Coordinates of C-alpha atoms in Angstrom, one line a residue:
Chain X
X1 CA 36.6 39.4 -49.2
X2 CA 36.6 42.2 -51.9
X3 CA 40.0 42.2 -53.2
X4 CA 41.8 39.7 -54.9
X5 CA 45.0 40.2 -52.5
X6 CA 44.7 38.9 -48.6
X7 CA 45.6 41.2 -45.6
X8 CA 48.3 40.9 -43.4
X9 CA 45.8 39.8 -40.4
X10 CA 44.1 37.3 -43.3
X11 CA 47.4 35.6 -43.5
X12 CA 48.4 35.4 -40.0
X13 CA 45.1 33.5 -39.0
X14 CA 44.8 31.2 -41.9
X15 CA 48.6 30.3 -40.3
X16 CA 47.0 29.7 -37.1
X17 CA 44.5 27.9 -38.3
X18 CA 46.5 25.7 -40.6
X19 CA 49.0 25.1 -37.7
X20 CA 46.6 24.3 -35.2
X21 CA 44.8 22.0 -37.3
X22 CA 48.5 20.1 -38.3
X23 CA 49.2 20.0 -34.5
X24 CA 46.2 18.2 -33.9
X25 CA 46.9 15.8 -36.5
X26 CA 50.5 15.2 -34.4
X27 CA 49.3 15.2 -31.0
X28 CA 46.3 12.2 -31.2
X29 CA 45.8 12.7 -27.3
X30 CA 43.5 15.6 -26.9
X31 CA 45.2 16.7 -23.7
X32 CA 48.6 16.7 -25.1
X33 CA 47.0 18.9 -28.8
X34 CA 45.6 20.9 -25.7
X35 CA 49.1 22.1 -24.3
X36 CA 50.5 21.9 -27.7
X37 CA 48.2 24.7 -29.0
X38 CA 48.4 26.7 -25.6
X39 CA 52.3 27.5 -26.4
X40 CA 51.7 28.1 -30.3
X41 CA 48.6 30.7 -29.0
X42 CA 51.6 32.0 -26.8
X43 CA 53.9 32.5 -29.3
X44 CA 51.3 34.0 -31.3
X45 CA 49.9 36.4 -28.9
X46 CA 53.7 37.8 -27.7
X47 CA 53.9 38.9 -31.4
X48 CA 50.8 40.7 -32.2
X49 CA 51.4 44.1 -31.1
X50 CA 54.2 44.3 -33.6
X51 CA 53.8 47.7 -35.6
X52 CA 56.3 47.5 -37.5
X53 CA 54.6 45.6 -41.2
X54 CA 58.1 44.8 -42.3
X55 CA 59.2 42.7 -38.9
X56 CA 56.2 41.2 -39.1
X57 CA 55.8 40.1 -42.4
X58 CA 59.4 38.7 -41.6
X59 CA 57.9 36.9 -38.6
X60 CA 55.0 35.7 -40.9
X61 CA 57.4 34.5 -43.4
X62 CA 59.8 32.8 -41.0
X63 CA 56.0 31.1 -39.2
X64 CA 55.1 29.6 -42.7
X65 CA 58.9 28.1 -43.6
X66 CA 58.7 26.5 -40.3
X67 CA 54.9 25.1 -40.5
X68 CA 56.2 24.1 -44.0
X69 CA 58.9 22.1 -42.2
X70 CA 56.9 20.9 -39.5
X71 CA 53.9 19.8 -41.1
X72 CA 52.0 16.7 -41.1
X73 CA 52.2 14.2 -44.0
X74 CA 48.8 13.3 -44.0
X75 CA 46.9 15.7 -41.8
X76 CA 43.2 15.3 -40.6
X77 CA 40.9 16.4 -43.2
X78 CA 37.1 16.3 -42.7
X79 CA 35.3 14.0 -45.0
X80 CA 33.4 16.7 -46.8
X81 CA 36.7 19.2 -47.1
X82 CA 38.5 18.8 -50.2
X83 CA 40.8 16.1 -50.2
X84 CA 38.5 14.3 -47.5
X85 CA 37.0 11.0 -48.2
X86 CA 33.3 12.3 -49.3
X87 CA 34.9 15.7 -50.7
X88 CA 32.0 15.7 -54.1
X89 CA 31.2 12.0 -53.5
X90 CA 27.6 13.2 -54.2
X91 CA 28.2 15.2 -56.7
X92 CA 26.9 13.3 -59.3
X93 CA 23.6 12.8 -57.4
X94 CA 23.1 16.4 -57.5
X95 CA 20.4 17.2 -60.6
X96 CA 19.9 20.6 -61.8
X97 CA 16.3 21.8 -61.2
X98 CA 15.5 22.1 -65.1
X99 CA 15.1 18.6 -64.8
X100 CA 11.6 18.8 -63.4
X101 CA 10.5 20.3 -66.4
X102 CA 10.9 17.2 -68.2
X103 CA 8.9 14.7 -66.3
X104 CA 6.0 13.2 -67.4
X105 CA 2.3 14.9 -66.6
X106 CA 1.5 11.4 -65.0
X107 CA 5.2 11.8 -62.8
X108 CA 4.1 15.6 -62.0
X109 CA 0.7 14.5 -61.3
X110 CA 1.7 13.1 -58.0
X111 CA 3.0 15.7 -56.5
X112 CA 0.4 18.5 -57.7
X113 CA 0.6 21.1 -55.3
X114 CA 4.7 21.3 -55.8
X115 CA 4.4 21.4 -59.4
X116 CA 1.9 24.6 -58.8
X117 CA 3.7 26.7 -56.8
X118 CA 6.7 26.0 -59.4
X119 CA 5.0 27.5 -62.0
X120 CA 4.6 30.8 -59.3
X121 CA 8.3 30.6 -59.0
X122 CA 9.3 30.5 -62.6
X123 CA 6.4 33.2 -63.6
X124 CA 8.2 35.1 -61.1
X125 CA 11.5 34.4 -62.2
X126 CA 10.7 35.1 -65.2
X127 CA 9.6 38.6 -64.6
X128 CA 12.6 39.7 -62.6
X129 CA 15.5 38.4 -64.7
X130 CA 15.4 41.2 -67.1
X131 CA 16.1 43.7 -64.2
X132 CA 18.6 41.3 -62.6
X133 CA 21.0 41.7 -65.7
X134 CA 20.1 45.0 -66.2
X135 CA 21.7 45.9 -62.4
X136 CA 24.7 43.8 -63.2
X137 CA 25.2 45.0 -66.1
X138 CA 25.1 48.7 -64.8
X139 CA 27.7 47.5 -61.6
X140 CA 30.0 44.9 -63.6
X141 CA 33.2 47.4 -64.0
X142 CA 34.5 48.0 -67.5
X143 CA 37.0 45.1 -67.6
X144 CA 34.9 42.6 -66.7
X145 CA 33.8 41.5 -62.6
X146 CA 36.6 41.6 -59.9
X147 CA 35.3 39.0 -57.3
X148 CA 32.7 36.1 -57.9
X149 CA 30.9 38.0 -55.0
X150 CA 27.1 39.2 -56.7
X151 CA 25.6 42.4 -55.4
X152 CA 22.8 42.2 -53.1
X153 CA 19.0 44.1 -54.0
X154 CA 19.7 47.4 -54.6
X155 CA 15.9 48.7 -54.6
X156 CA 12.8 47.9 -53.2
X157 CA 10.7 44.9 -54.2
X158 CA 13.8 43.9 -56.3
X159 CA 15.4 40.2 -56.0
X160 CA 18.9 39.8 -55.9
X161 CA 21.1 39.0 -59.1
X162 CA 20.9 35.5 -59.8
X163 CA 18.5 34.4 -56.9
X164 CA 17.0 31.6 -58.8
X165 CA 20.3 29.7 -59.1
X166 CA 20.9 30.2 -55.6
X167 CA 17.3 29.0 -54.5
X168 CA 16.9 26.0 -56.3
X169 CA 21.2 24.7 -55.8
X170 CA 20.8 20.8 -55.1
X171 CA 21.0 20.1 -51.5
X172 CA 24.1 19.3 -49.5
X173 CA 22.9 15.5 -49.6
X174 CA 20.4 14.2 -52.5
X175 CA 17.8 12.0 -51.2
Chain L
X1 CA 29.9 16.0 -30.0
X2 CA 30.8 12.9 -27.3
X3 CA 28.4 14.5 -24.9
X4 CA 25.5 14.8 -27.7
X5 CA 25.7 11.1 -28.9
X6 CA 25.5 10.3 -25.0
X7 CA 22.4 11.9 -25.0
X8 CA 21.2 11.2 -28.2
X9 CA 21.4 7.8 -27.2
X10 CA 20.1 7.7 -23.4
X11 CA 17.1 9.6 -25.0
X12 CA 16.7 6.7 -27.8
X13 CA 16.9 4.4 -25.2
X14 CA 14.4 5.5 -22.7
X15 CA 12.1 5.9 -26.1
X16 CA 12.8 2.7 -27.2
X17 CA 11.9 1.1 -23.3
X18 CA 8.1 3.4 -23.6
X19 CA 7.3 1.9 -26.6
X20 CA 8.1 -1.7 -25.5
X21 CA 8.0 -3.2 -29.7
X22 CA 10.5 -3.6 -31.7
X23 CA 12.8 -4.3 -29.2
X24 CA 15.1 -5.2 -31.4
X25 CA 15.2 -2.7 -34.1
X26 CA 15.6 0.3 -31.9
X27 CA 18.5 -1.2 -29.4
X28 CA 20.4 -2.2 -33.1
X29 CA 19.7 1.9 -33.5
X30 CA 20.2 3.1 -30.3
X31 CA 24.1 1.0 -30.3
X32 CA 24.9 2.3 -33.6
X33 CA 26.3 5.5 -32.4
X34 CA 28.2 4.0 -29.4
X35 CA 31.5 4.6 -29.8
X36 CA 33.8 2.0 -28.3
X37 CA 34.7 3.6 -25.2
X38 CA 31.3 3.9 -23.9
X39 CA 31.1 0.6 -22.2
X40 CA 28.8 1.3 -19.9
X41 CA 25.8 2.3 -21.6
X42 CA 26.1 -0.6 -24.2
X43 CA 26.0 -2.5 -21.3
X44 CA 22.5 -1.4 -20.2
X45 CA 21.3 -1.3 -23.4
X46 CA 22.7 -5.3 -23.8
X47 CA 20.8 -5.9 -20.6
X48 CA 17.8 -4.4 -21.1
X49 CA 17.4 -6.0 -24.8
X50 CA 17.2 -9.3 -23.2
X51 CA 13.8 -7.7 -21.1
X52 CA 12.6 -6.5 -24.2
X53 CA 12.7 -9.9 -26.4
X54 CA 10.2 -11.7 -23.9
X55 CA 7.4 -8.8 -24.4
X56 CA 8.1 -8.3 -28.2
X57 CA 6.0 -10.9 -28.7
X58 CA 2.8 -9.5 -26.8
X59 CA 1.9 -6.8 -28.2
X60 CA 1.6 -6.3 -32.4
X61 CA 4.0 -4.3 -34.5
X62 CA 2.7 -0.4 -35.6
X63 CA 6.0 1.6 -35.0
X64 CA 7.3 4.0 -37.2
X65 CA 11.1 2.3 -38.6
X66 CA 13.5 4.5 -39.2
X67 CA 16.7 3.8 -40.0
X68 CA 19.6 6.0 -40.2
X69 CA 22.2 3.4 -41.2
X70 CA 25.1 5.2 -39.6
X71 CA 24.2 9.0 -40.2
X72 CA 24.0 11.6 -37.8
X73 CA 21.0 12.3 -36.4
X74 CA 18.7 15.5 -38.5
X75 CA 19.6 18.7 -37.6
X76 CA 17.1 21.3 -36.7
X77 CA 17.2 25.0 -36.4
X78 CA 17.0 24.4 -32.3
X79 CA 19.8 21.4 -32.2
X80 CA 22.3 23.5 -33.9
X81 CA 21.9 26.6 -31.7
X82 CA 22.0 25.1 -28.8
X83 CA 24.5 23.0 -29.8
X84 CA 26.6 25.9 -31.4
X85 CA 25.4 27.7 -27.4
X86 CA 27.3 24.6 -25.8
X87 CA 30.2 24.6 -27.1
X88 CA 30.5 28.4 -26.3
X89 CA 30.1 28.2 -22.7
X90 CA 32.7 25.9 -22.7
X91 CA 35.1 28.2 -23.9
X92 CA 36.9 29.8 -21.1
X93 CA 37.3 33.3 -22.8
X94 CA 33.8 33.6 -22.8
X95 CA 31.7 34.4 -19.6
X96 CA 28.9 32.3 -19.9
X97 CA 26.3 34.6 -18.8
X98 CA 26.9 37.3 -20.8
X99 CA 26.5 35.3 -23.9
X100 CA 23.7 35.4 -26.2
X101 CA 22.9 35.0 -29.7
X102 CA 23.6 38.3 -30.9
X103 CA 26.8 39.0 -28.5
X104 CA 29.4 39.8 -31.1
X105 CA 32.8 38.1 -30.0
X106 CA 34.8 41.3 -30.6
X107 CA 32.6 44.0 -29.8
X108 CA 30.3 42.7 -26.7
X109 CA 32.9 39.9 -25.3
X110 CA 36.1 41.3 -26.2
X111 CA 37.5 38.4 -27.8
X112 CA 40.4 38.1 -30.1
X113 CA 40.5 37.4 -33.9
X114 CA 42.8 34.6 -32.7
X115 CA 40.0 33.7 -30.5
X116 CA 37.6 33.8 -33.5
X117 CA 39.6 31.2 -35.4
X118 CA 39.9 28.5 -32.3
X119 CA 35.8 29.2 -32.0
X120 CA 35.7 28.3 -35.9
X121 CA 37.6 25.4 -35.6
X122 CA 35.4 24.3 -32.5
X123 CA 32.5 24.7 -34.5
X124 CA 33.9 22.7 -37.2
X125 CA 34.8 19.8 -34.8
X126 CA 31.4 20.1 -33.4
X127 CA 29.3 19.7 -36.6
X128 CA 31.9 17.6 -38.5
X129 CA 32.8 19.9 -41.7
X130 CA 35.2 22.3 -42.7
X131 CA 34.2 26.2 -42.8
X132 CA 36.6 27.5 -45.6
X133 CA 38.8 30.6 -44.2
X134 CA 37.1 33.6 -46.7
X135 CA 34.0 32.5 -45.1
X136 CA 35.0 31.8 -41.3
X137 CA 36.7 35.2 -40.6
X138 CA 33.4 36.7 -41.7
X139 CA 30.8 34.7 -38.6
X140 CA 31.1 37.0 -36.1
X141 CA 28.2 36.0 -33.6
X142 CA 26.1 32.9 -32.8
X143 CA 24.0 33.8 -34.7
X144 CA 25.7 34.1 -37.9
X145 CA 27.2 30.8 -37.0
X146 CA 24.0 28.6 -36.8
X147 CA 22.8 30.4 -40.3
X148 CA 25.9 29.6 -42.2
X149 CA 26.0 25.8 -40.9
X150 CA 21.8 25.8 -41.4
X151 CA 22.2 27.0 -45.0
X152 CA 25.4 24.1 -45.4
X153 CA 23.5 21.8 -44.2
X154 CA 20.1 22.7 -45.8
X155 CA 18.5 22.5 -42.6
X156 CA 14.5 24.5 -43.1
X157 CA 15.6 25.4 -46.4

């Protein structure tokens, strides 16, 4: 998403969504949720051929008072989802790479073929970071960066901005 | 996700009856993702323990343990596309035989962006974790799906 500001269609479906997912925390029974979400994808669909922007954003409007009004007090969140029960539980688990760096030779020694290739990576990382900030330097706008989004490659043989922090971010679930 | 812990644990239990040691171990593994309503299978698992106790002691112990204490099986590249396959074919919008791994939902099957969000929310009661909203509206094939849950999940990183 480029812009800071979402799109009419953007906020309908993240209404859906968040409606669907508040029904399902109503209706336990699956086959009740089922029904349930059949009539709020019927209400939906009667309304989406609106052209008019100003009827609809009335209709979007009047949607989100009543999901406000209808919504669950503690809806279904998945563990991992903020909020959840494991939302970051592992967070602290999660070491920065740098760390390597600092173990002892007879540490590194035990894994020698791992340590090699990481001093490939870093050679290499080395030798592309200079032209990684020069291209964001030359496409970061005057007032500073709009998004958090990062540009991809732009020529050939390049590496994308800020690959290494990308390739070595701490798994999803530290060993 | 009922239907692939049913399987995951009729295959762990046909494994576990092969390898005839550690009889123990692997019906303790193989009931750890029953869920409470599958009566049955815990059942023949129960029965079939009490087989396994008498020839534990024959033969001598060289199986590979591996616990999981209560996690999910590993996910590999395979698991999750067929997995993320399955749950498409159940969808009624979606004829099953003109899906592949490239069909885009909009362009090749015609589907809605409403659409798009309930097969979203499938895939997120399939594999277990939320896909935030700036990121979901963006998966439009399978094959965008199993790359965003195999780089979540680290899966062949």
């Amino acid at each position: 998403m480029a812009a800071a500001y979402l799109t009419h269609q953007q906020k309908v479906l993240r209404l859906y969504k968040k409606s669907l997912r508040h029904i399902e925390s109503w209706c336990i029974f699956r086959d009740k949720y089922r029904f349930y979400a059949c009539l709020l994808r019927a209400r939906f669909d009667e309304n989406k051929h609106e052209k008019d922007m100003v009827k609809a954003t009335m209709m979007l409007k009047a949607g989100e008072e009543e999901f406000w009004a209808n919504q669950h007090p503690q809806p279904y969140l998945f563990p991992d989802s903020p909020g959840g029960t494991s939302y970051e539980r592992y967070e602290c688990y999660k070491v920065p790479e740098w760390c390597l760096d600092h173990w002892h030779p007879s540490e590194k020694a035990m894994y020698p073929d791992y340590f090699a290739k990481r001093e490939q990576w870093k050679k290499l990382r080395a030798q592309s970071w200079d032209r990684e900030v020069q291209q964001l330097q030359a496409e970061t706008p005057a007032d500073g960066p709009k998004s958090e989004v990062l540009p991809p490659a732009r020529r050939e043989g390049d590496l994308p901005p800020l690959w290494w922090q990308f390739v070595t971010r701490p798994r999803e679930r530290p060993m | 996700m009922a239907s692939r812990a049913l399987a995951h644990c009729m295959r762990s239990v046909a494994r576990a009856s092969a390898r005839l040691n550690h009889g123990n171990v692997l019906t303790r593994s193989a009931c750890a993702p029953l869920a409470s309503d599958q009566r049955a299978l815990s059942v023949l698992s129960c029965g079939q323990r009490t087989r396994w106790t008498d020839l534990v002691r024959i033969s001598g112990p060289s199986v590979h343990l591996c616990r999981h204490y209560g996690d999910l099986p590993p996910l590999t590249l395979e698991n999750i596309k067929e997995r993320v396959m399955y749950v498409l074919k159940l969808y009624d919008k979606i004829n099953p035989d003109k899906l592949q791994t490239s069909s885009h939902f909009m362009k090749d099957l015609g589907l809605d962006s409403l659409d798009q969000v309930e097969i979203i929310m499938a895939m997120e009661d399939e594999f277990g974790f939320e896909i935030p909203d700036a990121e979901a509206e963006k998966l439009m094939t399978p094959e965008e799906i199993v790359q965003y849950i195999a780089d979540k999940k680290d899966v062949y990183e």
